[in-house]
Short mmCIF file of C-alpha atoms in Angstrom, two decimals:
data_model
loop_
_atom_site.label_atom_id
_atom_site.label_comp_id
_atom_site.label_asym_id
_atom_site.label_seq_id
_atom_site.Cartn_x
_atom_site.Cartn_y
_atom_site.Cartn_z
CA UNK A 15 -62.08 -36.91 -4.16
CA UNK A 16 -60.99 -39.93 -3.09
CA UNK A 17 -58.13 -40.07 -0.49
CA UNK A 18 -56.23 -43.75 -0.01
CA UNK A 19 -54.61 -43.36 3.57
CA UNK A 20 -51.54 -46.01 2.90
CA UNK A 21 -48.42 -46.87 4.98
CA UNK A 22 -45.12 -46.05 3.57
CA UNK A 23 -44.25 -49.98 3.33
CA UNK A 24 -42.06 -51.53 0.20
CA UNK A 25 -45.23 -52.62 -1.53
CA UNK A 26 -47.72 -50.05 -1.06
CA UNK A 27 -45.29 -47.63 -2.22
CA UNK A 28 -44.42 -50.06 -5.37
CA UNK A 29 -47.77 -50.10 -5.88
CA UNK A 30 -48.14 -45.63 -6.03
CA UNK A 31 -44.90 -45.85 -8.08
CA UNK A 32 -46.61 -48.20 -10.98
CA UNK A 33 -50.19 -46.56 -10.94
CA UNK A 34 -48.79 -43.12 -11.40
CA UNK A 35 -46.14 -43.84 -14.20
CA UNK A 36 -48.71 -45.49 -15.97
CA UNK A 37 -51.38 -42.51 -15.18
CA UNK A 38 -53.71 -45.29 -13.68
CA UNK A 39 -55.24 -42.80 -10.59
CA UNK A 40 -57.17 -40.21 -12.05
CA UNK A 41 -57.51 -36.39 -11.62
CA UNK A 42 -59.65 -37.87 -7.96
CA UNK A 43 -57.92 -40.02 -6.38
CA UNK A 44 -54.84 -38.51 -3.87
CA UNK A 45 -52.76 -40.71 -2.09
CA UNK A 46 -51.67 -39.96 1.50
CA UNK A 47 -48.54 -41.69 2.56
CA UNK A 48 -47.57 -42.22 6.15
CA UNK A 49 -43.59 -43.09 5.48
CA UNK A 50 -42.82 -45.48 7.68
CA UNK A 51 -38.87 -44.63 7.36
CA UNK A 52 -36.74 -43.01 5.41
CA UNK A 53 -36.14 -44.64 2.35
CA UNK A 54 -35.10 -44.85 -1.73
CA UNK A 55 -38.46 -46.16 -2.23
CA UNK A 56 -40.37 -43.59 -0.20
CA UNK A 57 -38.03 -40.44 -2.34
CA UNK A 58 -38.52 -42.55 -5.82
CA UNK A 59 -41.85 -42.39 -5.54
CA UNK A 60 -42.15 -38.91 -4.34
CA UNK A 61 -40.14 -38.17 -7.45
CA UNK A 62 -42.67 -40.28 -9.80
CA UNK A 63 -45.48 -38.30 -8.79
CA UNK A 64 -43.70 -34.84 -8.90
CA UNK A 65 -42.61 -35.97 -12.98
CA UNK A 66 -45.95 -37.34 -13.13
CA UNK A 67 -47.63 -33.77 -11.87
CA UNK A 68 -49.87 -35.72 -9.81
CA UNK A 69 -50.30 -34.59 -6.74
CA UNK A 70 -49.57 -36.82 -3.47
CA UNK A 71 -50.11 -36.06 0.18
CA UNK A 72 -46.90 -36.70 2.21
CA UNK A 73 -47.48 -36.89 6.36
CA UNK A 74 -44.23 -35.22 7.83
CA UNK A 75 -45.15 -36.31 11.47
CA UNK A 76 -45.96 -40.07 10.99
CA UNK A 77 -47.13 -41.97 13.64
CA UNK A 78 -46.08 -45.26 13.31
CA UNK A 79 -42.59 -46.71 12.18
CA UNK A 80 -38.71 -45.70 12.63
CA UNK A 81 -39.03 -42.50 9.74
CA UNK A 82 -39.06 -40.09 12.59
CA UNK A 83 -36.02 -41.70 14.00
CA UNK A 84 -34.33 -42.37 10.72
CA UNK A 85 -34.83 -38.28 10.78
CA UNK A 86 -33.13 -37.36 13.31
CA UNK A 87 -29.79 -40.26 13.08
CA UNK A 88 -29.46 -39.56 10.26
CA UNK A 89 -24.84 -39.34 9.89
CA UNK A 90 -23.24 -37.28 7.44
CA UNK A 91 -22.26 -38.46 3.86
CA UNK A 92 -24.07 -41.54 4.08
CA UNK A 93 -26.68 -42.67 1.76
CA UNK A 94 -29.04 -41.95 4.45
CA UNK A 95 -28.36 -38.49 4.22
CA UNK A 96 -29.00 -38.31 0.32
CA UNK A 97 -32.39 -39.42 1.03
CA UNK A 98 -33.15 -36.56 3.35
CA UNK A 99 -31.72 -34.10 0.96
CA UNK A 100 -33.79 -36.12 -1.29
CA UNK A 101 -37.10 -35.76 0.75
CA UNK A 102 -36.18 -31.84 1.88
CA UNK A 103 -35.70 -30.91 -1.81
CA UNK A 104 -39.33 -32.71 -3.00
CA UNK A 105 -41.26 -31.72 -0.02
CA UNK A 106 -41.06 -28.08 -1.06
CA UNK A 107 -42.83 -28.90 -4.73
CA UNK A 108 -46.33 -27.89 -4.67
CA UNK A 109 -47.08 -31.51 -6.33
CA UNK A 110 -46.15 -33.09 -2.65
CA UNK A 111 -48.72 -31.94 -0.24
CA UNK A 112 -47.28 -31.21 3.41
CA UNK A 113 -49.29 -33.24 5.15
CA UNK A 114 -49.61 -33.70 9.29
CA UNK A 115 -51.40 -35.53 11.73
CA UNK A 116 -52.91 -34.17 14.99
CA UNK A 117 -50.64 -35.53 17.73
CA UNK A 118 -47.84 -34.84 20.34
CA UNK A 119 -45.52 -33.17 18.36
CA UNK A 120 -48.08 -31.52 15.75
CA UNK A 121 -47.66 -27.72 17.29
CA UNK A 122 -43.98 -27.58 17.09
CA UNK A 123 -44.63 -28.99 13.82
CA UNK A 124 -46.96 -26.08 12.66
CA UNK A 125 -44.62 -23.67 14.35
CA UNK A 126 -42.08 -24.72 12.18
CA UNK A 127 -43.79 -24.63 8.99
CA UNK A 128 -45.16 -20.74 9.99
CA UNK A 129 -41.67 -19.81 10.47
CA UNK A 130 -40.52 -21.02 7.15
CA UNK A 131 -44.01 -19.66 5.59
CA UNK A 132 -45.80 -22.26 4.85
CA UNK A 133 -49.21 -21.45 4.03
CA UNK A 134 -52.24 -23.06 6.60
CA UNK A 135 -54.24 -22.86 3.55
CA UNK A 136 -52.01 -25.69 1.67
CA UNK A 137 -51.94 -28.29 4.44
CA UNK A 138 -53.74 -31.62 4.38
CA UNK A 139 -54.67 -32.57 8.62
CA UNK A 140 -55.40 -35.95 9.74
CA UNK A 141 -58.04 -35.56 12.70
CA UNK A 142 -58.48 -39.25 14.57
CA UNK A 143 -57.09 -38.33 18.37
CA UNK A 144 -60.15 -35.83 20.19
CA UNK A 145 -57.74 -35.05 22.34
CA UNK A 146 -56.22 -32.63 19.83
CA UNK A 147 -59.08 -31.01 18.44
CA UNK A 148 -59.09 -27.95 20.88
CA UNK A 149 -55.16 -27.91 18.82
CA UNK A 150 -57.06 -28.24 15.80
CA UNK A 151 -59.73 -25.33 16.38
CA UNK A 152 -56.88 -23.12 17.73
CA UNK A 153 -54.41 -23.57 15.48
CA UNK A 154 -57.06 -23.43 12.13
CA UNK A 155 -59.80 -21.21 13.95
CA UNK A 156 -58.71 -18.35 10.71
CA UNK A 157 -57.15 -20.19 8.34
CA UNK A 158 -58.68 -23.28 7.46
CA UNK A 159 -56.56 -26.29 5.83
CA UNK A 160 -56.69 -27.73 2.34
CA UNK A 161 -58.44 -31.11 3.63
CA UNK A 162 -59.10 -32.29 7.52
CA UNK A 163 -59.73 -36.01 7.15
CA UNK A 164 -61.84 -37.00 10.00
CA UNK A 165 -63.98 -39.56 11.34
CA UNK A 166 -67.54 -39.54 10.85
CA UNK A 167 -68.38 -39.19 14.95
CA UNK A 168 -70.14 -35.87 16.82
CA UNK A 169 -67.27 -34.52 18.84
CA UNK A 170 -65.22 -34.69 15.62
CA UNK A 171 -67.84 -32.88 13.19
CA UNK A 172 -68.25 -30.49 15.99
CA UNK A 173 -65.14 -28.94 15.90
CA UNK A 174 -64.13 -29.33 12.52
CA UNK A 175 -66.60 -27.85 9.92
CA UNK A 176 -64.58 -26.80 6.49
CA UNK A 177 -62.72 -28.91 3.93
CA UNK A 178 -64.04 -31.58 5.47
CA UNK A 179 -62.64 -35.47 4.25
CA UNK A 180 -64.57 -38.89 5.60
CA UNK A 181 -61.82 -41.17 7.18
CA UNK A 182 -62.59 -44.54 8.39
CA UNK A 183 -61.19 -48.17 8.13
CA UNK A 184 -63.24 -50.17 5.45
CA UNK A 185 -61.35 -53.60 5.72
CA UNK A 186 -62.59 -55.99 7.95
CA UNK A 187 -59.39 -57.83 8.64
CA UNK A 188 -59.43 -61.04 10.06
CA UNK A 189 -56.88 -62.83 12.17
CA UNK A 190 -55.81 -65.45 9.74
CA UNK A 191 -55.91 -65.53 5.95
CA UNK A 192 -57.62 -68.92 6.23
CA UNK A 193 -60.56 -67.05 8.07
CA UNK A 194 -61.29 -65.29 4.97
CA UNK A 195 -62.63 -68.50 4.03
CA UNK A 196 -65.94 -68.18 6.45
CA UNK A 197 -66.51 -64.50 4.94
CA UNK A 198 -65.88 -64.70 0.93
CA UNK A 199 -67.60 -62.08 -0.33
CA UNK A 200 -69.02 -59.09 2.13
CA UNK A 201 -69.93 -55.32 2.43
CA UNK A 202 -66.84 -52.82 1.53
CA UNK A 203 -67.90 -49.36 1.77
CA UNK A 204 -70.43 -46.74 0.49
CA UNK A 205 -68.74 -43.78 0.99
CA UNK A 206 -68.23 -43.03 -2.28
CA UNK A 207 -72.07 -42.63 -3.06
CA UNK A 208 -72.84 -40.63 -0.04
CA UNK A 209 -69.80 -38.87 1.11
CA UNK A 210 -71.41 -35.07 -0.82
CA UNK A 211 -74.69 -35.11 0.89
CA UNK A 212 -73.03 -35.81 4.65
CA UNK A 213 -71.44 -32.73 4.10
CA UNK A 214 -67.89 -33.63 2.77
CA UNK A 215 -65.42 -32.77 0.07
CA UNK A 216 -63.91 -36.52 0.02
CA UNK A 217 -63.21 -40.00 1.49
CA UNK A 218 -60.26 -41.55 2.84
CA UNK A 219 -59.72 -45.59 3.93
CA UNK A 220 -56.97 -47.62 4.00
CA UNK A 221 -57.70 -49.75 0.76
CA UNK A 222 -57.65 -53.78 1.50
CA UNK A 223 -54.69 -52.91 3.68
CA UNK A 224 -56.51 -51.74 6.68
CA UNK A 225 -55.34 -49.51 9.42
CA UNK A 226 -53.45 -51.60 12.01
CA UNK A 227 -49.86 -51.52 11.21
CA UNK A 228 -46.72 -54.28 12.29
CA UNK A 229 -43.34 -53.45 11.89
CA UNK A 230 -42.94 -57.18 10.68
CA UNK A 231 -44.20 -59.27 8.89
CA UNK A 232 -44.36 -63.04 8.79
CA UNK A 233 -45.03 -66.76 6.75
CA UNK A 234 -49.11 -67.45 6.54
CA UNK A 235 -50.77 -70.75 6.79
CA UNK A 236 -53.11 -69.26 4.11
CA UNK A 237 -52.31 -67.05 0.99
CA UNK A 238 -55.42 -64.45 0.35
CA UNK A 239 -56.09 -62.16 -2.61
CA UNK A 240 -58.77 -59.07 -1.52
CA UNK A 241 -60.69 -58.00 -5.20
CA UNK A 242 -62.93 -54.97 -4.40
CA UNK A 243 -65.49 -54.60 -6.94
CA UNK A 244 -68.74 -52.76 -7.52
CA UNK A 245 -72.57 -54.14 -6.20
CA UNK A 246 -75.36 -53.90 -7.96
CA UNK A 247 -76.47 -51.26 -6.06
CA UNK A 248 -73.51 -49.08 -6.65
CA UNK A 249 -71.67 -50.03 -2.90
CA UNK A 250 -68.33 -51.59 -2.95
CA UNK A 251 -67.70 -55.01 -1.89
CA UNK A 252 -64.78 -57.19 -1.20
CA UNK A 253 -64.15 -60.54 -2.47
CA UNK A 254 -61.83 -62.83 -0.84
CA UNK A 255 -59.83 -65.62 -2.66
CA UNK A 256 -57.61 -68.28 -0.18
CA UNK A 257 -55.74 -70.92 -0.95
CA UNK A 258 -56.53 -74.69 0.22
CA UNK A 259 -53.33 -76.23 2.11
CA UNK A 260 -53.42 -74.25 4.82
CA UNK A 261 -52.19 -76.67 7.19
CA UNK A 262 -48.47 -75.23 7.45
CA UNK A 263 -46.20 -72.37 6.04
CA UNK A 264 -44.61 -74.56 2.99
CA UNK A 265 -44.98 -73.94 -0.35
CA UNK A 266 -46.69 -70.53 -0.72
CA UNK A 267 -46.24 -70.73 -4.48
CA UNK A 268 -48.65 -73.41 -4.31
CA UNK A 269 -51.06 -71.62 -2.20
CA UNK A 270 -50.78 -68.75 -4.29
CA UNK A 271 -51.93 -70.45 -7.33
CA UNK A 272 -54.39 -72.06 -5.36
CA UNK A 273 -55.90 -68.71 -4.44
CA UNK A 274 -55.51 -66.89 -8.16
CA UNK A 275 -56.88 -69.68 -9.10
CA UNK A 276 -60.46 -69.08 -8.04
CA UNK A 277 -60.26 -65.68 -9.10
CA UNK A 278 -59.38 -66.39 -12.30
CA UNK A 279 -62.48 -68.86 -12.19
CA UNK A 280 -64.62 -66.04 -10.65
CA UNK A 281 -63.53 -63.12 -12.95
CA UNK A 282 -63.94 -65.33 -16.01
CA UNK A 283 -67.49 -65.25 -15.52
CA UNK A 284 -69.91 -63.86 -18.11
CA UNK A 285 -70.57 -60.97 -17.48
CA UNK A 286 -66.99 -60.16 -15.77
CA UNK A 287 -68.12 -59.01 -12.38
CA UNK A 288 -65.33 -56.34 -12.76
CA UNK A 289 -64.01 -54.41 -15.09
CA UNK A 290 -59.74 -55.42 -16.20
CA UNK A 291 -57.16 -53.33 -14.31
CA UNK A 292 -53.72 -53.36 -14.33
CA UNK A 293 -53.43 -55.05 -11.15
CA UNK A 294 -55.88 -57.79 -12.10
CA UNK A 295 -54.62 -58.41 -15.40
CA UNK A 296 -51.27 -59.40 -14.09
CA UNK A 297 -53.31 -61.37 -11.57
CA UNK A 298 -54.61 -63.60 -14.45
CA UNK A 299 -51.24 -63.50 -16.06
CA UNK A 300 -49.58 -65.01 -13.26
CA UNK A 301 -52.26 -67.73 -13.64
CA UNK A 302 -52.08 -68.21 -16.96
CA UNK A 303 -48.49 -68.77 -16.44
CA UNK A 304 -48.45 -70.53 -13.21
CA UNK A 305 -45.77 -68.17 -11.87
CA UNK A 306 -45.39 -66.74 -8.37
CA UNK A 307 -44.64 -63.33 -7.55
CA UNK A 308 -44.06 -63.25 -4.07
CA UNK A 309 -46.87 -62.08 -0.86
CA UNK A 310 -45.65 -58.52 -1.33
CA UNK A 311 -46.88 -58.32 -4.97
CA UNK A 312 -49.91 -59.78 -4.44
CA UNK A 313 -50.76 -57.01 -1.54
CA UNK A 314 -49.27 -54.73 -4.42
CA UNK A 315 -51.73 -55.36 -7.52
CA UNK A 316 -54.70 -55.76 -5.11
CA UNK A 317 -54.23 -52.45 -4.01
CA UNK A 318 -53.29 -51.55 -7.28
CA UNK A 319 -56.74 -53.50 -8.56
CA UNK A 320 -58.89 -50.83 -6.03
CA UNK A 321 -57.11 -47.55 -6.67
CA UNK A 322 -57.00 -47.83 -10.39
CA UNK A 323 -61.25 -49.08 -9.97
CA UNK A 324 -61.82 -46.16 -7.75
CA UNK A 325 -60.03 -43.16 -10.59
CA UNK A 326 -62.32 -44.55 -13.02
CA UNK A 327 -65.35 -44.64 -10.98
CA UNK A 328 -64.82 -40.85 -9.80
CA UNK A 329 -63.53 -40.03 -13.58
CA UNK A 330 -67.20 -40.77 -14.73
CA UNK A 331 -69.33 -39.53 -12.22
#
């Protein structure tokens, strides 16, 4: 099983929305959303993956972001509130796993879950702070959850033994886009060939997002597209394609076809060095048709590009 650990932004959840109406994951591949506030998006897509019974891991204690907040301030008869009616009424369908993360407020969290009767047994536990694995072992020493993600370190393995899922932050981000230029094509991950033998059930990263989060975002010098794609040897690599005029924010559309450019040049290679997914295909459409989509869409199909690679991967296994 194959976990995707994704923040609840715009285009990552764009991104679940398309690959599950178009039954692009595969029976392996959950997605674990951190929602990083309360929003249409975040419900639609909940909804999406309830009509298309696949299931989705939702964290209801997120750590980063204003969802928490949007919670709680939420006023009455205000569009705000329809999404939390929204999120309430999904949450409790067996497609959306309840999903929490081992932190501050995690045992008033589990408190309130027992009280309503939610089952241990069902819950999907994120496991990155050691400082809350004596919470962990207490609070799961009988009943043990549906999947602990985890990182792969001692202290962590020590205390958490069953249902065990590899977590760990495969994207080597740089500090600019143009920097990508100095590392074009490296190492991705293994986990996927290894993950059984060390003992667990499945592996989690955070696709060619990566795990540090900013509330904002902002205009690059540089426009890069990340392509993960398979090694000879089976391992997963990461090819990096970055546009040329990187000497100011102007004209992004010209960057961006600057960038699809060379992957168009690189995936038209014989033999492809990938196989076509959805993502890439609209990749090389926008080349084809010199069109530009905007930065969020092109975070959106590459993560689209891995997620769809990875379901078939795990389909044929």
């Amino acid at each position: 099983m194959y976990f995707p650990y994704l923040r609840g932004r715009q285009y990552e959840l764009l991104a679940l929305r398309e690959l599950a109406n178009n039954n692009l994951l595969g029976d392996y591949v959950i997605p674990i959303i951190e929602p990083v506030k309360l929003s249409p998006t975040l419900v639609n897509t909940m909804a999406d993956f309830i009509k298309t019974n696949h299931p989705l891991s939702v964290i209801r204690n997120p750590a980063v972001g204003t969802f928490m907040s949007d919670w709680q301030d939420v006023q009455e008869e205000t569009k705000e509130a329809g999404y939390k009616q929204r999120f309430a009424d999904q949450y409790e369908n067996p497609i959306i796993i309840k999903s929490m993360i081992m932190q501050r407020n995690a045992r008033a969290l589990l408190k309130h879950w027992d009280k309503h009767g939610v089952n241990k047994e069902d819950l999907l536990v994120i496991n990155t702070d050691r400082d809350y694995l004596d919470l962990y072992e207490t609070a799961f020493g009988e009943v043990v959850p549906r999947f602990a993600l985890m990182p792969d370190e001692s202290v962590f393995r020590r205390k958490v033994r069953h249902h065990k899922v590899l977590l760990d932050d495969k994207f080597e981000k740089q500090e600019r886009n143009a920097d990508y230029q100095d590392v074009v094509d490296e190492f991705f991950s293994d986990d996927h060939l290894y993950y059984k033998e060390d003992g667990f059930v499945g592996f989690s990263d955070y696709s060619v997002v990566g795990n540090e989060y900013l509330e904002a975002g902002f205009a690059p010098y540089a426009v890069a597209i990340h392509i993960v794609y398979f090694a000879n040897n089976g391992s997963l690599k990461v090819r990096h394609f970055v546009s040329d005029s990187n000497e100011d924010i102007t004209n992004p559309a010209l960057k961006f076809y600057q960038a699809v450019s060379k992957l168009a040049e690189w995936y038209n290679a014989d033999p492809h060095p990938v196989q076509l997914t959805e993502g890439l295909k609209i990749f090389l459409q926008h080349y084809e048709q010199q069109s530009y989509p905007g930065l969020g869409t092109v975070k959106k199909l590459s993560l689209m590009h891995h997620l769809e690679l990875m379901g078939r991967y795990l389909s044929e296994v």
